[in-house]
mmCIF file of C-alpha atoms in Angstrom:
data_model
loop_
_atom_site.group_PDB
_atom_site.id
_atom_site.type_symbol
_atom_site.label_atom_id
_atom_site.label_comp_id
_atom_site.label_asym_id
_atom_site.label_seq_id
_atom_site.Cartn_x
_atom_site.Cartn_y
_atom_site.Cartn_z
ATOM 1 C CA MET A 18 -15.995 15.691 1.557
ATOM 2 C CA LEU A 19 -12.507 14.417 0.790
ATOM 3 C CA LYS A 20 -12.477 11.032 -0.928
ATOM 4 C CA ARG A 21 -9.696 8.760 0.256
ATOM 5 C CA GLY A 22 -7.331 6.647 -1.787
ATOM 6 C CA GLY A 23 -7.154 8.169 -5.266
ATOM 7 C CA THR A 24 -3.986 6.256 -6.196
ATOM 8 C CA LYS A 25 -4.488 3.666 -8.934
ATOM 9 C CA LEU A 26 -3.405 0.151 -8.033
ATOM 10 C CA GLN A 27 -1.258 -0.141 -11.175
ATOM 11 C CA VAL A 28 1.069 2.522 -9.750
ATOM 12 C CA ILE A 29 1.734 0.553 -6.557
ATOM 13 C CA ASP A 30 1.633 -3.022 -7.858
ATOM 14 C CA GLN A 31 4.767 -4.021 -5.885
ATOM 15 C CA HIS A 32 3.366 -2.692 -2.595
ATOM 16 C CA LYS A 33 1.125 -3.976 0.177
ATOM 17 C CA LEU A 34 -1.912 -2.410 1.813
ATOM 18 C CA TYR A 35 -1.899 -2.556 5.591
ATOM 19 C CA VAL A 36 -5.537 -2.383 6.662
ATOM 20 C CA MET A 37 -7.046 -2.043 10.138
ATOM 21 C CA CYS A 38 -10.714 -2.719 10.886
ATOM 22 C CA ASN A 39 -12.710 -0.903 13.573
ATOM 23 C CA CYS A 40 -12.824 -4.220 15.475
ATOM 24 C CA GLY A 41 -9.043 -3.973 15.920
ATOM 25 C CA HIS A 42 -8.045 -6.695 13.470
ATOM 26 C CA ALA A 43 -5.236 -5.672 11.123
ATOM 27 C CA ASP A 44 -3.417 -7.372 8.277
ATOM 28 C CA SER A 45 -1.480 -6.672 5.087
ATOM 29 C CA VAL A 46 -2.410 -7.773 1.593
ATOM 30 C CA TRP A 47 -0.320 -7.625 -1.574
ATOM 31 C CA VAL A 48 -1.655 -5.099 -4.087
ATOM 32 C CA ALA A 49 -0.940 -7.674 -6.824
ATOM 33 C CA VAL A 50 -3.536 -9.972 -5.219
ATOM 34 C CA ILE A 51 -6.085 -7.149 -5.196
ATOM 35 C CA ILE A 52 -5.289 -6.375 -8.848
ATOM 36 C CA LYS A 53 -6.069 -9.996 -9.802
ATOM 37 C CA LYS A 54 -9.531 -9.599 -8.280
ATOM 38 C CA LEU A 55 -10.425 -6.007 -9.164
ATOM 39 C CA GLY A 56 -8.087 -4.976 -12.009
ATOM 40 C CA ASP A 57 -5.242 -2.472 -12.076
ATOM 41 C CA GLN A 58 -7.329 0.550 -13.070
ATOM 42 C CA VAL A 59 -9.241 0.816 -9.789
ATOM 43 C CA THR A 60 -8.100 3.087 -6.993
ATOM 44 C CA VAL A 61 -6.904 2.255 -3.510
ATOM 45 C CA GLY A 62 -10.090 3.856 -2.139
ATOM 46 C CA PHE A 63 -12.277 1.614 -4.291
ATOM 47 C CA ALA A 64 -10.356 -1.477 -3.126
ATOM 48 C CA ILE A 65 -10.595 -0.396 0.525
ATOM 49 C CA ASP A 66 -14.353 0.090 0.176
ATOM 50 C CA LYS A 67 -14.667 -3.492 -1.130
ATOM 51 C CA MET A 68 -12.639 -5.098 1.681
ATOM 52 C CA ARG A 69 -14.326 -7.150 4.371
ATOM 53 C CA CYS A 70 -12.675 -8.012 7.695
ATOM 54 C CA SER A 71 -11.808 -11.707 8.007
ATOM 55 C CA ARG A 72 -12.448 -11.549 11.769
ATOM 56 C CA CYS A 73 -15.756 -9.689 12.169
ATOM 57 C CA GLY A 74 -17.027 -9.847 8.572
ATOM 58 C CA MET A 75 -17.762 -6.111 8.371
ATOM 59 C CA LYS A 76 -16.748 -3.582 5.716
ATOM 60 C CA ASN A 77 -15.432 -1.123 8.264
ATOM 61 C CA VAL A 78 -11.841 -0.037 7.533
ATOM 62 C CA LYS A 79 -10.621 2.302 10.260
ATOM 63 C CA GLU A 80 -7.298 3.104 8.623
ATOM 64 C CA TYR A 81 -4.949 1.877 5.931
ATOM 65 C CA ARG A 82 -1.399 2.436 4.779
ATOM 66 C CA ILE A 83 0.408 1.753 1.538
ATOM 67 C CA THR A 84 3.641 -0.032 2.448
ATOM 68 C CA TYR A 85 6.657 -1.174 0.475
ATOM 69 C CA PRO A 86 8.351 -4.443 1.465
ATOM 70 C CA GLY A 87 11.984 -3.885 2.337
ATOM 71 C CA GLY A 88 11.256 -0.490 3.799
ATOM 72 C CA SER A 89 13.567 2.443 4.273
ATOM 73 C CA ALA A 90 16.828 0.472 4.388
ATOM 74 C CA ASP A 91 16.368 -0.552 0.738
ATOM 75 C CA ALA A 92 15.372 2.984 -0.174
ATOM 76 C CA MET A 93 18.443 4.430 1.560
ATOM 77 C CA ARG A 94 20.752 1.899 -0.100
ATOM 78 C CA SER A 95 19.332 2.861 -3.483
ATOM 79 C CA ALA A 96 19.692 6.573 -2.736
ATOM 80 C CA ASP A 97 23.299 6.060 -1.621
ATOM 81 C CA GLN A 98 24.175 4.383 -4.939
ATOM 82 C CA SER A 99 22.853 7.309 -6.957
ATOM 83 C CA ARG A 100 25.070 9.817 -5.124
ATOM 84 C CA PRO A 101 28.400 10.778 -6.753
ATOM 85 C CA ARG A 102 31.372 9.128 -5.014
ATOM 86 C CA GLU A 103 33.586 12.208 -5.108
ATOM 87 C CA TYR A 104 32.513 15.681 -4.118
ATOM 88 C CA ASP A 105 34.641 18.807 -4.547
ATOM 89 C CA GLY A 106 32.142 21.141 -2.820
#
């Protein structure tokens, strides 16, 4: 059986976890907030297993995503700055 979420929280401390419960409720939480409660050495999977839905009260995560605030526009802007300005190819 494949265990989900092997990434340590310390690696993604500037990210958010978007979590959806089986009841349909979904929300995002800052990883930094999770680190304050559980420590930075635990994995995403461990944190997900500890989460309880604020709507139905169950520990029943249907799916989750690691997200980065700012998204792809910030990533593309950063990538554009690292590219050489002149190309002789």
